[in-house]
Each structure stands twice: as structure tokens, then as C-alpha cells.
mmCIF file of C-alpha atoms in Angstrom:
data_model
loop_
_atom_site.group_PDB
_atom_site.id
_atom_site.type_symbol
_atom_site.label_atom_id
_atom_site.label_comp_id
_atom_site.label_asym_id
_atom_site.label_seq_id
_atom_site.Cartn_x
_atom_site.Cartn_y
_atom_site.Cartn_z
ATOM 1 C CA MET A 1 22.050 -105.147 11.024
ATOM 2 C CA LEU A 2 19.682 -102.601 9.129
ATOM 3 C CA PRO A 3 16.882 -101.319 10.844
ATOM 4 C CA SER A 4 13.524 -103.085 10.201
ATOM 5 C CA PHE A 5 11.975 -100.405 8.045
ATOM 6 C CA TYR A 6 15.012 -100.447 5.675
ATOM 7 C CA GLN A 7 14.901 -104.142 5.441
ATOM 8 C CA THR A 8 11.118 -103.883 4.656
ATOM 9 C CA CYS A 9 11.687 -101.480 1.898
ATOM 10 C CA LEU A 10 14.898 -103.246 0.397
ATOM 11 C CA GLN A 11 13.424 -106.753 0.467
ATOM 12 C CA SER A 12 10.485 -105.896 -1.611
ATOM 13 C CA GLN A 13 12.906 -104.787 -4.506
ATOM 14 C CA LEU A 14 15.756 -107.371 -3.943
ATOM 15 C CA THR A 15 16.004 -111.116 -3.838
ATOM 16 C CA GLU A 16 17.747 -112.719 -0.765
ATOM 17 C CA ALA A 17 20.854 -112.934 -2.263
ATOM 18 C CA GLN A 18 21.031 -109.621 -3.496
ATOM 19 C CA PHE A 19 19.464 -108.171 -0.122
ATOM 20 C CA VAL A 20 22.434 -109.720 1.854
ATOM 21 C CA THR A 21 25.167 -108.502 -0.611
ATOM 22 C CA LEU A 22 23.745 -105.038 -0.051
ATOM 23 C CA GLU A 23 24.022 -105.472 3.572
ATOM 24 C CA ILE A 24 27.656 -106.579 3.114
ATOM 25 C CA LEU A 25 28.409 -103.514 1.196
ATOM 26 C CA VAL A 26 26.859 -101.123 3.397
ATOM 27 C CA GLU A 27 29.053 -102.436 6.223
ATOM 28 C CA LEU A 28 32.047 -102.451 4.079
ATOM 29 C CA LEU A 29 31.611 -98.961 3.141
ATOM 30 C CA GLN A 30 31.180 -98.151 6.816
ATOM 31 C CA LYS A 31 34.245 -99.698 7.948
ATOM 32 C CA GLU A 32 36.718 -98.712 5.059
ATOM 33 C CA ARG A 33 35.122 -95.410 3.973
ATOM 34 C CA ARG A 34 36.146 -96.083 0.501
ATOM 35 C CA ILE A 35 33.972 -96.494 -2.461
ATOM 36 C CA THR A 36 36.478 -97.944 -5.285
ATOM 37 C CA ILE A 37 35.189 -101.228 -6.587
ATOM 38 C CA GLU A 38 38.672 -102.887 -6.036
ATOM 39 C CA ARG A 39 39.101 -101.986 -2.421
ATOM 40 C CA ILE A 40 35.622 -103.278 -1.632
ATOM 41 C CA ALA A 41 36.215 -106.484 -3.969
ATOM 42 C CA THR A 42 39.494 -106.975 -1.718
ATOM 43 C CA LEU A 43 37.672 -107.026 1.533
ATOM 44 C CA PHE A 44 34.232 -108.780 0.481
ATOM 45 C CA PRO A 45 33.778 -111.907 2.663
ATOM 46 C CA GLN A 46 33.308 -114.483 0.099
ATOM 47 C CA PRO A 47 35.833 -117.747 -0.527
ATOM 48 C CA ILE A 48 36.025 -117.053 -4.130
ATOM 49 C CA LEU A 49 38.880 -115.837 -6.261
ATOM 50 C CA PHE A 50 39.670 -112.077 -6.233
ATOM 51 C CA GLU A 51 38.751 -111.369 -10.026
ATOM 52 C CA SER A 52 35.326 -113.415 -9.340
ATOM 53 C CA ARG A 53 34.484 -111.080 -6.357
ATOM 54 C CA ARG A 54 35.382 -107.950 -8.283
ATOM 55 C CA ARG A 55 32.947 -109.068 -11.089
ATOM 56 C CA ASN A 56 30.099 -110.173 -8.504
ATOM 57 C CA ILE A 57 30.026 -106.545 -7.209
ATOM 58 C CA GLN A 58 30.146 -105.437 -10.942
ATOM 59 C CA ARG A 59 27.258 -107.124 -11.861
ATOM 60 C CA PHE A 60 25.459 -106.075 -8.692
ATOM 61 C CA LEU A 61 25.824 -102.452 -8.997
ATOM 62 C CA SER A 62 24.623 -102.894 -12.533
ATOM 63 C CA LEU A 63 21.134 -104.097 -11.367
ATOM 64 C CA PRO A 64 18.556 -101.931 -12.981
ATOM 65 C CA GLN A 65 16.537 -101.815 -9.573
ATOM 66 C CA LEU A 66 19.399 -100.131 -8.090
ATOM 67 C CA THR A 67 18.347 -96.715 -8.250
ATOM 68 C CA PRO A 68 17.091 -93.969 -5.991
ATOM 69 C CA GLN A 69 13.620 -94.325 -7.040
ATOM 70 C CA ALA A 70 13.359 -98.150 -6.557
ATOM 71 C CA ILE A 71 15.549 -98.406 -3.353
ATOM 72 C CA TRP A 72 16.068 -95.231 -1.619
ATOM 73 C CA PHE A 73 12.714 -93.322 -2.257
ATOM 74 C CA PRO A 74 10.652 -95.719 -0.128
ATOM 75 C CA ILE A 75 13.201 -95.614 2.588
ATOM 76 C CA VAL A 76 12.528 -91.747 2.363
ATOM 77 C CA LYS A 77 9.261 -91.775 2.936
ATOM 78 C CA GLN A 78 9.664 -93.762 6.082
ATOM 79 C CA TRP A 79 12.184 -91.567 7.470
ATOM 80 C CA ILE A 80 9.892 -88.403 6.852
ATOM 81 C CA LYS A 81 6.893 -90.145 8.548
ATOM 82 C CA ARG A 82 8.925 -91.090 11.590
ATOM 83 C CA HIS A 83 11.089 -87.745 11.947
ATOM 84 C CA TYR A 84 8.904 -85.240 10.700
ATOM 85 C CA SER A 85 6.144 -83.585 12.824
ATOM 86 C CA GLY A 86 4.522 -81.506 10.074
ATOM 87 C CA ARG A 87 4.459 -78.231 12.183
ATOM 88 C CA THR A 88 7.169 -76.535 9.804
ATOM 89 C CA PRO A 89 7.795 -76.957 6.263
ATOM 90 C CA LEU A 90 10.565 -79.303 5.361
ATOM 91 C CA HIS A 91 13.679 -77.614 3.646
ATOM 92 C CA LEU A 92 15.093 -78.805 0.359
ATOM 93 C CA VAL A 93 18.507 -77.958 -1.090
ATOM 94 C CA VAL A 94 19.594 -78.083 -4.601
ATOM 95 C CA ASP A 95 23.351 -77.652 -4.942
ATOM 96 C CA ARG A 96 26.419 -79.108 -6.965
ATOM 97 C CA THR A 97 29.669 -80.238 -6.107
ATOM 98 C CA GLN A 98 32.608 -80.880 -8.545
ATOM 99 C CA TRP A 99 35.960 -82.986 -8.613
ATOM 100 C CA GLN A 100 38.147 -83.661 -11.460
ATOM 101 C CA ASN A 101 35.756 -83.336 -14.609
ATOM 102 C CA HIS A 102 32.884 -84.614 -13.108
ATOM 103 C CA ASN A 103 29.894 -82.952 -11.338
ATOM 104 C CA LEU A 104 27.266 -84.094 -9.104
ATOM 105 C CA ILE A 105 24.094 -81.973 -8.667
ATOM 106 C CA MET A 106 22.075 -83.160 -5.581
ATOM 107 C CA VAL A 107 18.900 -82.523 -3.679
ATOM 108 C CA SER A 108 18.924 -83.202 -0.178
ATOM 109 C CA LEU A 109 16.664 -82.705 2.680
ATOM 110 C CA VAL A 110 17.730 -80.705 5.868
ATOM 111 C CA TYR A 111 17.461 -82.709 8.866
ATOM 112 C CA GLN A 112 18.891 -81.236 12.356
ATOM 113 C CA LYS A 113 21.304 -78.764 10.522
ATOM 114 C CA ARG A 114 22.431 -81.312 8.249
ATOM 115 C CA ALA A 115 21.500 -82.561 4.814
ATOM 116 C CA ILE A 116 20.084 -86.065 4.187
ATOM 117 C CA PRO A 117 20.723 -86.847 0.069
ATOM 118 C CA LEU A 118 17.320 -87.492 -1.582
ATOM 119 C CA HIS A 119 17.845 -87.754 -5.349
ATOM 120 C CA TRP A 120 21.177 -86.647 -7.560
ATOM 121 C CA MET A 121 22.250 -86.692 -11.121
ATOM 122 C CA TRP A 122 25.764 -87.364 -12.316
ATOM 123 C CA LEU A 123 26.984 -84.885 -14.792
ATOM 124 C CA ASN A 124 30.330 -85.617 -16.896
ATOM 125 C CA LYS A 125 31.150 -82.198 -17.684
ATOM 126 C CA GLN A 126 32.663 -79.093 -15.838
ATOM 127 C CA GLY A 127 30.543 -75.987 -14.920
ATOM 128 C CA GLN A 128 27.179 -75.075 -13.982
ATOM 129 C CA SER A 129 24.135 -77.282 -14.472
ATOM 130 C CA SER A 130 21.790 -76.309 -17.228
ATOM 131 C CA LEU A 131 17.717 -75.503 -16.161
ATOM 132 C CA ALA A 132 17.174 -78.689 -18.002
ATOM 133 C CA GLU A 133 19.351 -81.051 -15.815
ATOM 134 C CA GLN A 134 18.085 -78.836 -12.656
ATOM 135 C CA ARG A 135 14.561 -80.035 -13.460
ATOM 136 C CA LYS A 136 15.154 -83.516 -14.226
ATOM 137 C CA VAL A 137 16.732 -84.042 -10.768
ATOM 138 C CA LEU A 138 14.058 -81.973 -9.041
ATOM 139 C CA CYS A 139 11.167 -83.501 -10.742
ATOM 140 C CA PRO A 140 11.224 -86.837 -8.716
ATOM 141 C CA VAL A 141 11.593 -85.133 -5.542
ATOM 142 C CA PHE A 142 8.528 -82.859 -5.860
ATOM 143 C CA HIS A 143 6.370 -86.239 -6.619
ATOM 144 C CA LEU A 144 7.965 -87.762 -3.455
ATOM 145 C CA LEU A 145 7.086 -85.103 -1.480
ATOM 146 C CA LYS A 146 3.756 -84.227 -2.717
ATOM 147 C CA LYS A 147 1.978 -84.758 0.394
ATOM 148 C CA TYR A 148 4.221 -82.421 2.393
ATOM 149 C CA ARG A 149 4.979 -78.585 2.241
ATOM 150 C CA PHE A 150 8.222 -77.932 1.519
ATOM 151 C CA ILE A 151 10.849 -74.782 0.705
ATOM 152 C CA LEU A 152 13.646 -75.097 -2.021
ATOM 153 C CA LEU A 153 16.681 -73.556 -1.445
ATOM 154 C CA GLY A 154 19.370 -72.774 -4.038
ATOM 155 C CA ASP A 155 22.313 -71.062 -4.345
ATOM 156 C CA ARG A 156 23.159 -68.214 -6.852
ATOM 157 C CA GLU A 157 25.059 -70.387 -9.399
ATOM 158 C CA PHE A 158 21.616 -71.787 -10.464
ATOM 159 C CA HIS A 159 19.359 -70.192 -13.007
ATOM 160 C CA SER A 160 17.494 -68.321 -10.483
ATOM 161 C CA ILE A 161 14.880 -66.565 -12.454
ATOM 162 C CA GLU A 162 14.261 -69.561 -14.829
ATOM 163 C CA LEU A 163 14.044 -71.839 -12.072
ATOM 164 C CA ALA A 164 11.694 -69.720 -9.848
ATOM 165 C CA ALA A 165 9.306 -69.732 -12.707
ATOM 166 C CA TRP A 166 9.204 -73.255 -13.174
ATOM 167 C CA CYS A 167 8.508 -73.325 -9.413
ATOM 168 C CA VAL A 168 5.624 -71.015 -9.700
ATOM 169 C CA GLU A 169 4.251 -72.994 -12.070
ATOM 170 C CA LYS A 170 4.522 -76.222 -10.088
ATOM 171 C CA GLN A 171 3.230 -74.649 -6.928
ATOM 172 C CA VAL A 172 6.495 -74.662 -5.023
ATOM 173 C CA LYS A 173 7.743 -72.329 -2.288
ATOM 174 C CA PHE A 174 11.435 -71.090 -3.105
ATOM 175 C CA VAL A 175 14.347 -69.088 -1.927
ATOM 176 C CA PHE A 176 16.929 -68.528 -4.459
ATOM 177 C CA ARG A 177 20.135 -66.520 -3.672
ATOM 178 C CA LEU A 178 20.570 -64.219 -6.833
ATOM 179 C CA PRO A 179 24.069 -62.888 -8.160
ATOM 180 C CA LYS A 180 24.583 -59.023 -7.766
ATOM 181 C CA SER A 181 24.607 -58.102 -11.109
ATOM 182 C CA THR A 182 20.717 -59.374 -11.536
ATOM 183 C CA THR A 183 18.641 -56.152 -12.505
ATOM 184 C CA ILE A 184 15.301 -55.564 -11.165
ATOM 185 C CA LYS A 185 12.400 -52.735 -11.446
ATOM 186 C CA PRO A 186 11.378 -51.432 -8.173
ATOM 187 C CA ASN A 187 7.421 -50.666 -8.095
ATOM 188 C CA ASP A 188 8.205 -47.025 -7.482
ATOM 189 C CA SER A 189 10.868 -46.628 -10.360
ATOM 190 C CA ASP A 190 10.314 -46.553 -14.166
ATOM 191 C CA ALA A 191 13.832 -47.970 -14.684
ATOM 192 C CA PHE A 192 15.727 -51.195 -14.180
ATOM 193 C CA THR A 193 18.657 -51.155 -11.295
ATOM 194 C CA ARG A 194 21.367 -53.612 -10.503
ATOM 195 C CA LEU A 195 20.949 -55.258 -7.027
ATOM 196 C CA ASP A 196 24.304 -54.213 -6.269
ATOM 197 C CA ASP A 197 23.059 -50.430 -6.615
ATOM 198 C CA LEU A 198 20.088 -50.551 -4.459
ATOM 199 C CA PRO A 199 20.593 -48.685 -0.947
ATOM 200 C CA GLN A 200 22.039 -51.054 1.750
ATOM 201 C CA THR A 201 22.114 -50.454 5.288
ATOM 202 C CA PRO A 202 24.269 -53.355 7.229
ATOM 203 C CA GLY A 203 22.332 -55.190 9.710
ATOM 204 C CA ILE A 204 19.064 -53.974 8.096
ATOM 205 C CA THR A 205 16.596 -56.070 6.055
ATOM 206 C CA GLU A 206 15.008 -54.809 3.108
ATOM 207 C CA GLN A 207 12.052 -56.378 1.095
ATOM 208 C CA TYR A 208 10.528 -55.496 -2.190
ATOM 209 C CA LEU A 209 7.215 -57.094 -2.536
ATOM 210 C CA HIS A 210 5.726 -58.301 -6.249
ATOM 211 C CA ILE A 211 8.666 -56.424 -8.249
ATOM 212 C CA GLN A 212 9.982 -57.515 -11.874
ATOM 213 C CA VAL A 213 13.273 -59.221 -12.209
ATOM 214 C CA THR A 214 15.442 -59.370 -14.823
ATOM 215 C CA GLN A 215 14.623 -57.445 -18.196
ATOM 216 C CA ASN A 216 14.004 -60.343 -19.946
ATOM 217 C CA ARG A 217 10.286 -60.780 -21.172
ATOM 218 C CA GLY A 218 7.932 -63.843 -20.100
ATOM 219 C CA PHE A 219 8.860 -64.108 -16.311
ATOM 220 C CA GLY A 220 6.661 -63.186 -13.430
ATOM 221 C CA LYS A 221 6.919 -61.030 -10.620
ATOM 222 C CA HIS A 222 8.580 -62.083 -7.446
ATOM 223 C CA ASN A 223 9.466 -60.805 -3.968
ATOM 224 C CA LEU A 224 13.244 -59.647 -3.166
ATOM 225 C CA VAL A 225 14.766 -59.611 0.196
ATOM 226 C CA LEU A 226 18.032 -57.781 0.909
ATOM 227 C CA ARG A 227 20.438 -58.424 3.510
ATOM 228 C CA GLN A 228 23.915 -57.541 4.535
ATOM 229 C CA LYS A 229 25.033 -58.509 7.814
ATOM 230 C CA ARG A 230 27.140 -55.950 9.826
ATOM 231 C CA ALA A 231 30.694 -56.117 9.378
ATOM 232 C CA TYR A 232 32.888 -57.259 12.472
ATOM 233 C CA ARG A 233 36.845 -56.696 12.686
ATOM 234 C CA GLN A 234 37.196 -55.257 9.327
ATOM 235 C CA SER A 235 35.808 -58.398 7.644
ATOM 236 C CA ASN A 236 33.521 -57.966 4.521
ATOM 237 C CA SER A 237 30.200 -59.261 4.595
ATOM 238 C CA ASP A 238 28.540 -60.007 1.261
ATOM 239 C CA ALA A 239 24.986 -59.147 0.940
ATOM 240 C CA TRP A 240 22.118 -61.895 0.343
ATOM 241 C CA TYR A 241 19.798 -61.073 -2.660
ATOM 242 C CA LEU A 242 17.055 -63.600 -2.160
ATOM 243 C CA LEU A 243 14.348 -64.424 -4.828
ATOM 244 C CA THR A 244 11.518 -65.785 -3.286
ATOM 245 C CA ASN A 245 7.350 -66.175 -3.037
ATOM 246 C CA LEU A 246 7.510 -66.557 0.354
ATOM 247 C CA VAL A 247 5.886 -63.207 1.754
ATOM 248 C CA GLY A 248 7.661 -62.743 5.401
ATOM 249 C CA ALA A 249 11.184 -61.502 5.250
ATOM 250 C CA GLU A 250 12.379 -63.077 8.533
ATOM 251 C CA GLN A 251 10.674 -66.346 7.233
ATOM 252 C CA THR A 252 12.938 -65.927 3.988
ATOM 253 C CA LEU A 253 16.081 -65.276 5.810
ATOM 254 C CA LYS A 254 15.402 -68.510 8.419
ATOM 255 C CA ALA A 255 14.796 -70.691 5.622
ATOM 256 C CA CYS A 256 18.020 -69.532 3.686
ATOM 257 C CA SER A 257 20.042 -70.190 6.353
ATOM 258 C CA ASN A 258 19.363 -73.925 6.082
ATOM 259 C CA ARG A 259 20.945 -74.120 2.411
ATOM 260 C CA PHE A 260 24.644 -74.150 4.170
ATOM 261 C CA SER A 261 23.674 -77.986 5.571
ATOM 262 C CA ILE A 262 24.619 -79.306 2.251
ATOM 263 C CA GLU A 263 28.215 -78.430 2.757
ATOM 264 C CA PRO A 264 29.249 -80.667 5.549
ATOM 265 C CA LEU A 265 27.243 -83.282 3.363
ATOM 266 C CA PHE A 266 29.405 -82.904 0.227
ATOM 267 C CA LYS A 267 32.437 -82.887 2.958
ATOM 268 C CA ASP A 268 31.158 -86.258 4.405
ATOM 269 C CA TYR A 269 30.665 -87.756 0.558
ATOM 270 C CA LYS A 270 33.994 -86.835 -0.087
ATOM 271 C CA SER A 271 37.274 -86.162 1.791
ATOM 272 C CA GLY A 272 35.733 -86.177 5.139
ATOM 273 C CA GLY A 273 34.088 -89.720 4.726
ATOM 274 C CA TYR A 274 33.479 -91.879 1.732
ATOM 275 C CA HIS A 275 36.108 -90.192 -0.579
ATOM 276 C CA LEU A 276 33.780 -90.104 -3.403
ATOM 277 C CA GLU A 277 36.821 -88.512 -5.677
ATOM 278 C CA ASP A 278 38.407 -91.815 -5.617
ATOM 279 C CA CYS A 279 35.845 -93.728 -7.549
ATOM 280 C CA HIS A 280 36.224 -94.360 -10.966
ATOM 281 C CA ALA A 281 33.199 -96.383 -11.807
ATOM 282 C CA ASP A 282 30.902 -95.651 -14.904
ATOM 283 C CA SER A 283 27.971 -93.570 -14.556
ATOM 284 C CA ARG A 284 25.403 -96.454 -13.921
ATOM 285 C CA ARG A 285 27.713 -98.298 -11.359
ATOM 286 C CA PHE A 286 28.542 -94.840 -9.780
ATOM 287 C CA ASN A 287 24.737 -93.904 -9.142
ATOM 288 C CA ALA A 288 24.357 -97.477 -7.487
ATOM 289 C CA LEU A 289 27.294 -96.851 -5.258
ATOM 290 C CA LEU A 290 25.512 -93.563 -4.150
ATOM 291 C CA VAL A 291 22.365 -95.290 -3.160
ATOM 292 C CA LEU A 292 24.711 -97.751 -0.994
ATOM 293 C CA ILE A 293 26.170 -94.560 0.368
ATOM 294 C CA ALA A 294 23.025 -92.655 0.909
ATOM 295 C CA ILE A 295 21.687 -95.786 3.172
ATOM 296 C CA ALA A 296 25.082 -95.750 4.872
ATOM 297 C CA TYR A 297 25.153 -91.905 5.441
ATOM 298 C CA SER A 298 21.651 -92.201 6.932
ATOM 299 C CA LEU A 299 22.029 -95.158 9.164
ATOM 300 C CA SER A 300 25.525 -93.472 10.751
ATOM 301 C CA THR A 301 23.274 -90.105 11.196
ATOM 302 C CA LEU A 302 20.393 -92.097 12.955
ATOM 303 C CA GLN A 303 23.181 -94.169 14.984
ATOM 304 C CA GLY A 304 24.889 -90.982 15.952
ATOM 305 C CA ARG A 305 21.862 -89.350 17.252
ATOM 306 C CA ARG A 306 20.888 -92.060 19.469
ATOM 307 C CA ILE A 307 24.604 -92.240 20.704
ATOM 308 C CA ARG A 308 24.096 -88.580 21.805
ATOM 309 C CA GLN A 309 20.827 -89.184 23.446
ATOM 310 C CA LYS A 310 22.670 -91.668 25.532
ATOM 311 C CA GLN A 311 25.191 -88.972 26.493
ATOM 312 C CA VAL A 312 28.430 -91.243 25.650
ATOM 313 C CA GLN A 313 29.309 -89.186 22.500
ATOM 314 C CA CYS A 314 32.576 -88.161 24.475
ATOM 315 C CA TYR A 315 33.610 -91.967 24.339
ATOM 316 C CA VAL A 316 33.659 -91.262 20.567
ATOM 317 C CA GLY A 317 35.462 -88.286 19.942
ATOM 318 C CA ARG A 318 36.435 -84.964 21.111
ATOM 319 C CA VAL A 319 33.032 -83.512 21.165
ATOM 320 C CA LYS A 320 33.643 -79.854 21.970
ATOM 321 C CA GLU A 321 36.678 -77.511 21.680
ATOM 322 C CA PRO A 322 37.647 -74.331 23.837
ATOM 323 C CA LYS A 323 36.161 -71.274 22.403
ATOM 324 C CA ARG A 324 33.762 -73.132 19.854
ATOM 325 C CA THR A 325 30.047 -72.696 20.396
ATOM 326 C CA ARG A 326 29.186 -75.717 18.098
ATOM 327 C CA ASN A 327 29.841 -79.397 18.372
ATOM 328 C CA ARG A 328 32.859 -80.631 16.882
ATOM 329 C CA HIS A 329 31.392 -83.608 15.080
ATOM 330 C CA SER A 330 27.928 -84.244 13.658
ATOM 331 C CA ASN A 331 25.666 -87.258 14.432
ATOM 332 C CA PHE A 332 27.094 -88.909 11.256
ATOM 333 C CA TRP A 333 30.551 -88.720 12.605
ATOM 334 C CA ILE A 334 29.619 -89.748 16.147
ATOM 335 C CA GLY A 335 27.562 -92.559 14.373
ATOM 336 C CA LEU A 336 30.327 -93.848 12.108
ATOM 337 C CA TYR A 337 33.494 -93.732 14.532
ATOM 338 C CA GLY A 338 31.378 -94.963 17.233
ATOM 339 C CA ARG A 339 31.089 -98.298 15.221
ATOM 340 C CA LEU A 340 34.846 -98.063 14.536
ATOM 341 C CA TRP A 341 35.976 -97.661 17.985
ATOM 342 C CA ILE A 342 33.964 -100.673 19.283
ATOM 343 C CA GLU A 343 35.342 -102.989 16.587
ATOM 344 C CA PRO A 344 38.687 -103.048 17.700
ATOM 345 C CA LEU A 345 37.794 -103.848 21.050
ATOM 346 C CA GLN A 346 35.873 -106.580 20.138
ATOM 347 C CA LEU A 347 38.132 -107.850 17.654
ATOM 348 C CA TRP A 348 41.417 -107.777 20.342
ATOM 349 C CA SER A 349 39.168 -108.048 23.389
ATOM 350 C CA THR A 350 41.693 -110.399 24.909
ATOM 351 C CA LEU A 351 44.471 -107.882 24.502
ATOM 352 C CA ALA A 352 42.369 -105.003 25.556
ATOM 353 C CA THR A 353 41.474 -106.983 28.950
ATOM 354 C CA LYS A 354 45.084 -107.945 29.463
ATOM 355 C CA LEU A 355 45.761 -104.121 29.329
ATOM 356 C CA MET A 356 43.130 -103.254 31.616
ATOM 357 C CA ALA A 357 44.403 -105.748 33.955
ATOM 358 C CA LEU A 358 47.738 -104.258 34.131
ATOM 359 C CA LYS A 359 46.289 -100.917 35.175
ATOM 360 C CA PRO A 360 44.144 -101.713 38.410
ATOM 361 C CA GLN A 361 44.185 -98.089 39.733
ATOM 362 C CA LYS A 362 42.186 -97.300 36.726
ATOM 363 C CA ARG A 363 39.174 -99.591 37.282
ATOM 364 C CA PRO A 364 36.455 -97.403 37.857
ATOM 365 C CA PHE A 365 37.324 -95.443 34.693
ATOM 366 C CA PHE A 366 37.592 -98.589 32.686
ATOM 367 C CA GLN A 367 33.944 -99.785 34.226
ATOM 368 C CA ARG A 368 32.481 -96.387 33.167
ATOM 369 C CA GLY A 369 33.808 -96.681 29.844
ATOM 370 C CA LEU A 370 32.448 -100.512 29.467
ATOM 371 C CA ASN A 371 29.011 -99.397 30.636
ATOM 372 C CA ALA A 372 29.585 -96.723 27.816
ATOM 373 C CA ILE A 373 30.441 -99.434 25.432
ATOM 374 C CA SER A 374 27.015 -101.410 26.126
ATOM 375 C CA LEU A 375 24.993 -97.945 25.423
ATOM 376 C CA ILE A 376 26.983 -97.338 22.238
ATOM 377 C CA GLN A 377 26.303 -101.214 21.025
ATOM 378 C CA SER A 378 22.422 -100.567 21.814
ATOM 379 C CA ALA A 379 22.374 -97.463 19.578
ATOM 380 C CA LEU A 380 23.884 -99.379 16.612
#
């Protein structure tokens, strides 16, 4: 069952039959973690021929309103209202993932060291995205978050100088990582210098304010933060060259550290979760499936967070490992697999009860586990 504010946002765009179909498809995604139309059609709970089920799903995924702007953006607005305090700016990450001959460029919102997808665009090509494609995927997000303060984060593969100039025009704060081959002109110099030729001291942060970046004409001046971590145990540490319109060096570094939250998101979308790379739908249905995944992904993240708050996540998975400071599993993983663990207990309840009766010495542990199941169910 979808939360109430999800239902309100979705029912305003879909008929009752379409809304129920969407609920079923989201549940199937959570259960099977596969987004192939063939697999979904195989399991779709309707007493009709398989070919009819497959065609019905294809028609549903071709609905014109099944887009991020119509379906997902209203949910995002409610999500931010519920979970954003307004004390600090939001952090947005723009990045790209690739498989086979396809690219997916995505803008996501950082939430508790993870990323929630906001908007995306499927690119039927290999290699980097163009500036026009980056602007096309960012414009709807800027409009969506026009009432909020936010900082846009990007890696060095993006057209950082051109994108930075466009962000200044849009009055958007940004932190973009630059390639080391970029040339700058420090204020105390008459010549351009490559970034990797600048003096660098490991562990020391350097900041250059209002400097000219790149020898190409037509671009304004920006700030640059240079940071290279100390190398430990003979490991090499690449320097960070950060282009920004933020003033504080520490604020810039702290914001940039949030960029890595999108990497787990791509893993959850692919081999670690919904196996995006198995999908062979056309671009229109593929984007519709991504809307369903965004709904499913956000639901699992919320449910995982509630399970952690009830302190029963150890019943779902191995939460911590020796010599590991971070949790082994994210809120998304806990929410997704908490549901998957409970479903067999309900499906085979007779056998499960019989097995527990055969182990009377473990009755206290079983009772604690049953209490944990009740708490997990209340979080789903």
C-alpha cells in the first residue's frame, strides 16, 4: 500500500484502473527486482492470457502522463516538505551511468548520504553527454526547486566551465570537479598555468578567489579550491580541483563530498537492486519504468529508515561487519529485504510454525523475532 501523500499525487494524474495497475507494478518491482516487461507480465495477477497481460503492460507504460514531471515531481515536492528542515541547502548531483550502448544522465537529491532520483534522460549513445543534454535534464529540476536553496555538484567529465557559466546565469550555486589539464590564470600571474602545475601540499587546502579559468574567451571568473589528501600506506591520492561560486573552502569541500552518494544509487538501480541493464524496452517505456523504479526506490528507502528507527534491522540483514565503520546495508537495502523476508513467513506460515514447535528450547528467541516482525510490518 502506497503512503497517503503518494496516493494523493498519483490519483490526480491517473484513472482508478491505472492507479491500481501502477500499485501492482511497483509491488512486482519490489518483489522481483527485475524491470523486464516479460518478467513483469509473467507475474502480473490478472486471469488473462500471457500475451494479453504483456500488451496491457506495454500500453500502460506508453501512457503520456507517465513522466517524471507529471507523476514523480509532485511526490518529490511532498517528500522535500516532509524531510527538509530548511537549515542547510539541498545538494543535487548530476552524473551519468553507462551500460552496453546506452547512457543514463540523472539528477538526484542527496538524502542521508544516499541519493534520491529527481530527473533523468536516456541517451541512446556512448560517451559523455553534451552541454545541451545537461541543460535539458537540469532545467526541470531548477524549476521544481525554485523555492529552495540548493548546490549543484558535478564530476570532471561534465563540461564544467560551460556548465558553470550557465549556472551563474541561472543564479545557481555549484561545485564542479575540474580535470587536471584545465588552465587557470592566478591573479598574481600574467600567464596561464595547468592545474597540476600549481603548488600542492598534501593535507593543505588552497583557495583561489575570482580567477580566470580556461583560456577560451567569453567566460567569467570563478573560485577554485584545491585539495589533496595525505597518502597513507603508500597509496596515491588524486588532487581535487573544484570550480565553484561558493566563497568558503570548507563549505566547498563539504558540499563536494556529497557527490559520491549517487554511486550507490546507480548500483541499486543496476546489479545491486533492480537490474536496469536487463531492460530492453524502447525509450518511452524505459522512461516510464524509471518512474516506477523511482517510486519503488523511495518507498524502500523510507521503509528502511523506519525499520532502523525501530532498531530491528539486525533481523533483516548483517548490519555491521568487523573492522568496518559504516553500516553494511543502506536504508534502501533494509527496506527492500525487510519486505522480502516477511513475505515467505506469511506464505509458509504453517510450515514456519511447525518448525518453531520442533525447537522449544529456542522459544524466547522466536518470541523476540515475532515481536520484531510486527515492528517491521508496521514500518512497511
